[in-house]
């Protein structure tokens, strides 16, 4: 059965201007970091992507190494795009990145021109795209001149292989330097993708000010702190959760007694707002329009539906914000 997108898909999604650019991004974007690899169900992956699109999520965030195995998330998305969403390509923002280890040898990692260009071409082939809407340097490279990495990004735009470029995981000073190099090359960077959540607030220490001054948007990943900012772990570590699996970014040792106390107190506050903890955590990241978009991950479509409901209440009173700060200090 052919997929037909819902006619009312744009009615309830919030769209924010990305920095000083002309591009609008949905307040929530779908990330394909987990659950879209070859090891996952294609039908489930397809349902999540089409459900997101039906909810007005127009931005789909990839990277060369997403899977597992690395590269397979791009292949899965390319298959979904070709079979279900090809006629909607001009309504979508599709991004990918290069910078983390992708293939063996000295050229499959970090930010050399060789690595960036080869990775881009491979990602385009896997997705079946002619261009990405946004292409990122996934992380700074301490051993490659920033002029080389940013020069590769600038050429990617000039060659029509990406409409916009961005950076991810760069600190405030690295961001200033990267922006200057790109602007000197005649390319205005669009966006920065940092981690950001109630439990991970590093971007408040200078980076957000740089982004505002330079006219860049921002899109936050891991807004739920790998699932800790949900009710999932309040009664123990569920089987097959991220904390229960090996080789994930969340370890059982991260779920401490102190952290659980914070989560329970945040949960109580969320209930008083008529939200789930996850919904409140997403709304908090988007508060006061300091972040353009937040990347949500999912393992089933129902999670996407529930997360998008966070947009129904993005306002926080000053007391609620202070209560959250006090909880996080305990």
Coordinates of C-alpha atoms in Angstrom, one line a residue:
X1 CA 0.0 0.0 0.0
X2 CA 1.4 3.4 -1.0
X3 CA 2.0 5.9 1.7
X4 CA 0.0 9.2 1.5
X5 CA 1.0 11.9 3.9
X6 CA -1.7 13.4 6.0
X7 CA -3.1 16.6 4.6
X8 CA -3.1 18.3 8.1
X9 CA 0.5 17.5 8.9
X10 CA 1.6 21.1 9.2
X11 CA -1.2 22.3 11.5
X12 CA 0.2 21.5 14.9
X13 CA 4.0 21.5 14.5
X14 CA 5.9 24.6 15.5
X15 CA 8.5 25.9 13.0
X16 CA 11.4 28.1 14.1
X17 CA 13.8 30.2 12.0
X18 CA 17.3 28.7 12.1
X19 CA 19.5 31.5 13.2
X20 CA 19.6 34.5 10.8
X21 CA 19.0 32.2 7.8
X22 CA 15.8 31.9 5.8
X23 CA 15.4 28.2 6.7
X24 CA 12.7 27.1 9.1
X25 CA 13.1 23.9 11.1
X26 CA 10.5 22.0 13.0
X27 CA 10.8 22.4 16.8
X28 CA 11.2 18.6 16.9
X29 CA 13.4 16.6 14.4
X30 CA 13.7 12.9 14.2
X31 CA 17.2 11.4 14.8
X32 CA 18.2 8.1 13.4
X33 CA 21.1 7.4 15.7
X34 CA 19.6 4.3 17.1
X35 CA 16.9 1.8 15.9
X36 CA 17.3 2.3 12.1
X37 CA 20.2 -0.1 11.4
X38 CA 20.3 -3.4 9.7
X39 CA 19.8 -5.1 13.0
X40 CA 16.4 -3.4 13.4
X41 CA 13.0 -4.0 11.8
X42 CA 12.6 -2.2 8.5
X43 CA 8.8 -2.0 8.9
X44 CA 9.2 -0.4 12.3
X45 CA 11.8 2.1 11.0
X46 CA 9.4 3.0 8.1
X47 CA 6.5 3.4 10.5
X48 CA 8.5 5.8 12.7
X49 CA 9.6 8.0 9.7
X50 CA 6.2 8.2 8.2
X51 CA 4.5 8.9 11.6
X52 CA 7.0 11.7 12.2
X53 CA 6.3 13.2 8.8
X54 CA 2.6 13.0 9.4
X55 CA 3.1 15.0 12.6
X56 CA 4.9 17.8 10.7
X57 CA 8.5 16.6 11.5
X58 CA 10.2 17.6 8.3
X59 CA 13.8 17.3 9.4
X60 CA 15.6 13.9 9.6
X61 CA 19.0 13.7 11.1
X62 CA 21.6 11.2 10.1
X63 CA 25.3 10.6 10.2
X64 CA 27.7 8.3 8.3
X65 CA 28.2 6.0 11.3
X66 CA 24.7 5.6 12.4
X67 CA 23.4 2.0 12.5
X68 CA 24.5 -0.5 13.5
X69 CA 26.4 -1.4 11.5
X70 CA 27.8 1.9 10.5
X71 CA 26.2 3.3 7.4
X72 CA 23.1 1.2 7.7
X73 CA 20.8 3.9 9.0
X74 CA 21.5 6.0 5.9
X75 CA 20.7 2.9 3.8
X76 CA 17.4 2.3 5.7
X77 CA 16.4 6.0 5.3
X78 CA 17.3 5.9 1.6
X79 CA 15.1 2.9 1.1
X80 CA 12.2 4.6 3.0
X81 CA 12.7 7.8 1.0
X82 CA 12.6 6.0 -2.3
X83 CA 9.6 3.8 -1.6
X84 CA 7.5 6.0 0.5
X85 CA 8.6 9.7 0.5
X86 CA 10.2 10.4 -2.9
X87 CA 7.4 12.7 -3.9
X88 CA 7.8 14.7 -0.7
X89 CA 11.6 15.4 -1.0
X90 CA 11.1 19.1 -1.4
X91 CA 9.2 19.2 1.9
X92 CA 12.0 17.6 3.8
X93 CA 15.3 18.6 5.4
X94 CA 17.8 15.8 5.4
X95 CA 21.1 16.1 7.2
X96 CA 24.2 13.9 7.6
X97 CA 27.6 14.3 9.2
X98 CA 31.2 13.1 9.0
X99 CA 33.9 13.0 11.7
X100 CA 33.6 9.9 13.7
X101 CA 35.2 6.6 12.8
X102 CA 33.6 5.1 9.8
X103 CA 36.1 2.8 8.0
X104 CA 39.5 1.3 8.6
X105 CA 42.7 3.2 8.0
X106 CA 43.7 6.8 8.4
X107 CA 41.1 8.4 6.2
X108 CA 37.9 7.1 7.7
X109 CA 37.9 9.4 10.8
X110 CA 38.0 13.0 11.9
X111 CA 38.1 16.1 9.6
X112 CA 40.7 15.9 6.8
X113 CA 39.5 17.1 3.4
X114 CA 40.1 13.5 2.2
X115 CA 37.8 12.0 4.9
X116 CA 35.1 14.7 4.7
X117 CA 34.8 14.4 0.9
X118 CA 34.9 10.6 0.8
X119 CA 32.4 10.4 3.6
X120 CA 30.0 12.8 1.9
X121 CA 30.0 10.9 -1.4
X122 CA 29.5 7.6 0.5
X123 CA 26.6 9.0 2.4
X124 CA 24.9 10.4 -0.7
X125 CA 25.2 7.0 -2.3
X126 CA 23.8 5.2 0.7
X127 CA 20.8 7.5 0.9
X128 CA 20.3 7.8 -2.9
X129 CA 20.3 11.6 -2.7
X130 CA 21.8 14.1 -5.0
X131 CA 22.5 16.5 -2.1
X132 CA 22.0 17.0 1.6
X133 CA 20.1 19.9 3.0
X134 CA 22.6 20.2 5.8
X135 CA 26.0 18.5 6.1
X136 CA 28.0 18.7 9.3
X137 CA 31.5 18.4 10.6
X138 CA 30.6 15.9 13.4
X139 CA 33.4 16.9 15.8
X140 CA 36.5 19.1 15.8
X141 CA 39.7 17.5 14.7
X142 CA 42.7 18.4 17.0
X143 CA 45.2 17.3 14.4
X144 CA 43.8 18.9 11.2
X145 CA 43.9 22.7 10.6
X146 CA 40.4 24.1 11.0
X147 CA 40.9 25.9 7.6
X148 CA 41.1 22.4 6.0
X149 CA 37.9 21.0 7.5
X150 CA 35.9 24.2 7.0
X151 CA 37.3 24.5 3.5
X152 CA 35.9 21.1 2.7
X153 CA 32.5 22.2 4.0
X154 CA 32.6 25.4 2.0
X155 CA 33.4 23.4 -1.2
X156 CA 30.6 21.0 -0.5
X157 CA 28.2 23.9 -0.6
X158 CA 29.8 25.4 -3.7
X159 CA 29.6 22.1 -5.5
X160 CA 25.9 21.8 -4.8
X161 CA 26.3 18.7 -2.6
X162 CA 24.8 20.4 0.4
X163 CA 22.5 23.5 0.7
X164 CA 23.8 24.4 4.2
X165 CA 26.6 23.3 6.5
X166 CA 27.0 23.1 10.2
X167 CA 29.2 21.9 13.0
X168 CA 28.6 19.6 15.9
X169 CA 30.3 19.2 19.3
X170 CA 32.5 22.3 18.9
X171 CA 33.0 24.4 22.0
X172 CA 32.5 28.1 22.1
X173 CA 36.1 29.1 21.0
X174 CA 36.2 26.4 18.3
X175 CA 32.8 27.6 17.0
X176 CA 34.0 31.2 16.7
X177 CA 37.0 30.1 14.8
X178 CA 35.0 27.8 12.5
X179 CA 32.5 30.5 11.8
X180 CA 35.1 33.0 10.9
X181 CA 36.9 30.6 8.5
X182 CA 33.6 29.7 6.7
X183 CA 32.5 33.3 6.4
X184 CA 35.9 34.3 5.0
X185 CA 35.3 31.6 2.4
X186 CA 31.9 33.1 1.5
X187 CA 29.7 30.5 3.2
X188 CA 27.6 31.3 6.2
X189 CA 27.3 28.3 8.5
X190 CA 23.7 27.5 9.4
X191 CA 23.7 25.5 12.6
X192 CA 25.4 23.9 15.5
X193 CA 24.4 20.5 16.9
X194 CA 25.4 20.0 20.6
X195 CA 24.2 17.7 23.3
X196 CA 21.9 19.5 25.7
X197 CA 19.5 18.4 28.4
X198 CA 18.7 19.1 32.0
X199 CA 21.6 16.8 32.9
X200 CA 24.0 18.2 30.4
X201 CA 24.0 22.0 30.3
X202 CA 27.5 22.8 28.9
X203 CA 26.3 24.9 26.1
X204 CA 25.0 27.5 28.6
X205 CA 28.7 28.4 29.4
X206 CA 29.4 30.6 26.4
X207 CA 28.4 28.6 23.4
X208 CA 24.8 29.9 23.2
X209 CA 26.1 33.4 23.3
X210 CA 28.4 32.7 20.4
X211 CA 25.6 31.2 18.4
X212 CA 23.4 34.2 19.0
X213 CA 26.2 36.7 18.1
X214 CA 27.1 34.8 14.9
X215 CA 23.5 34.2 13.8
X216 CA 23.6 30.4 13.9
X217 CA 20.7 28.2 14.9
X218 CA 21.1 25.2 17.2
X219 CA 19.7 21.7 17.3
X220 CA 20.0 19.7 20.5
X221 CA 20.7 16.0 20.6
X222 CA 20.2 13.7 23.6
X223 CA 17.6 16.0 25.2
X224 CA 16.4 13.1 27.3
X225 CA 19.9 12.2 28.5
X226 CA 19.8 8.7 26.9
X227 CA 16.4 8.0 28.4
X228 CA 17.2 9.0 32.0
X229 CA 14.8 12.0 31.7
X230 CA 11.9 9.7 31.4
X231 CA 10.1 7.5 33.9
X232 CA 11.8 4.4 32.4
X233 CA 14.3 3.9 35.2
X234 CA 12.3 4.9 38.3
X235 CA 11.5 1.2 39.1
X236 CA 14.8 -0.3 38.1
X237 CA 16.6 -1.0 34.9
X238 CA 14.2 -2.5 32.3
X239 CA 15.4 -5.4 30.2
X240 CA 16.6 -4.3 26.7
X241 CA 16.8 -0.6 27.8
X242 CA 19.9 1.3 26.9
X243 CA 21.4 1.0 30.4
X244 CA 20.9 -2.8 30.2
X245 CA 22.7 -3.1 26.9
X246 CA 26.5 -3.3 26.3
X247 CA 28.3 -0.7 24.1
X248 CA 25.9 2.1 24.6
X249 CA 26.4 5.7 25.9
X250 CA 24.4 4.9 29.1
X251 CA 25.8 2.5 31.7
X252 CA 24.1 0.9 34.6
X253 CA 26.5 2.8 36.9
X254 CA 25.0 6.1 35.6
X255 CA 21.7 5.3 37.2
X256 CA 22.8 6.3 40.8
X257 CA 20.6 6.8 43.8
X258 CA 21.1 10.6 43.6
X259 CA 20.2 10.6 40.0
X260 CA 17.0 8.6 40.6
X261 CA 16.0 11.1 43.3
X262 CA 16.4 13.9 40.9
X263 CA 14.4 12.1 38.2
X264 CA 11.6 11.4 40.7
X265 CA 11.4 15.0 41.7
X266 CA 11.4 16.1 38.1
X267 CA 8.7 13.6 37.4
X268 CA 6.5 15.1 40.2
X269 CA 7.0 18.5 38.7
X270 CA 6.1 17.3 35.2
X271 CA 2.8 15.7 36.6
X272 CA 1.9 19.1 38.0
X273 CA 2.2 20.5 34.5
X274 CA 0.1 17.7 33.0
X275 CA 3.1 16.4 31.1
X276 CA 5.2 13.3 31.2
X277 CA 8.8 13.8 32.3
X278 CA 10.0 13.3 28.8
X279 CA 7.6 15.9 27.5
X280 CA 8.7 18.4 30.2
X281 CA 12.3 17.7 29.5
X282 CA 11.8 18.4 25.8
X283 CA 9.8 21.6 26.5
X284 CA 12.6 22.7 28.8
X285 CA 15.2 22.4 26.1
X286 CA 13.0 24.5 23.8
X287 CA 12.1 27.1 26.4
X288 CA 12.4 30.8 25.4
X289 CA 13.4 29.8 21.9
X290 CA 17.0 29.5 22.8
X291 CA 17.2 26.3 20.7
X292 CA 15.9 26.0 17.2
X293 CA 15.0 22.3 17.2
X294 CA 15.4 19.3 19.4
X295 CA 16.3 15.9 18.1
X296 CA 14.1 13.1 19.4
X297 CA 15.0 9.4 19.1
X298 CA 12.5 6.6 19.2
X299 CA 12.2 2.8 19.1
X300 CA 8.5 2.8 18.2
X301 CA 6.1 5.3 16.6
X302 CA 4.1 5.8 19.8
X303 CA 7.1 7.5 21.5
X304 CA 7.2 10.0 18.7
X305 CA 3.5 10.7 19.0
X306 CA 3.8 11.3 22.8
X307 CA 7.0 13.4 22.5
X308 CA 5.4 15.8 20.0
X309 CA 2.7 16.5 22.5
X310 CA 5.4 18.4 24.5
X311 CA 4.7 21.3 22.1
X312 CA 1.3 21.8 23.7
X313 CA 2.9 23.3 26.7
X314 CA 6.3 25.1 26.2
X315 CA 5.8 27.8 28.7
X316 CA 7.4 27.7 32.2
X317 CA 6.8 30.0 35.1
X318 CA 9.8 31.5 36.8
X319 CA 9.0 29.3 39.8
X320 CA 9.0 26.2 37.7
X321 CA 12.4 27.0 36.2
X322 CA 13.8 27.8 39.7
X323 CA 12.4 24.5 41.0
X324 CA 14.1 22.6 38.2
X325 CA 17.4 24.3 39.0
X326 CA 17.1 23.5 42.6
X327 CA 16.3 19.8 41.9
X328 CA 19.4 19.6 39.6
X329 CA 21.6 21.0 42.3
X330 CA 20.8 18.3 44.8

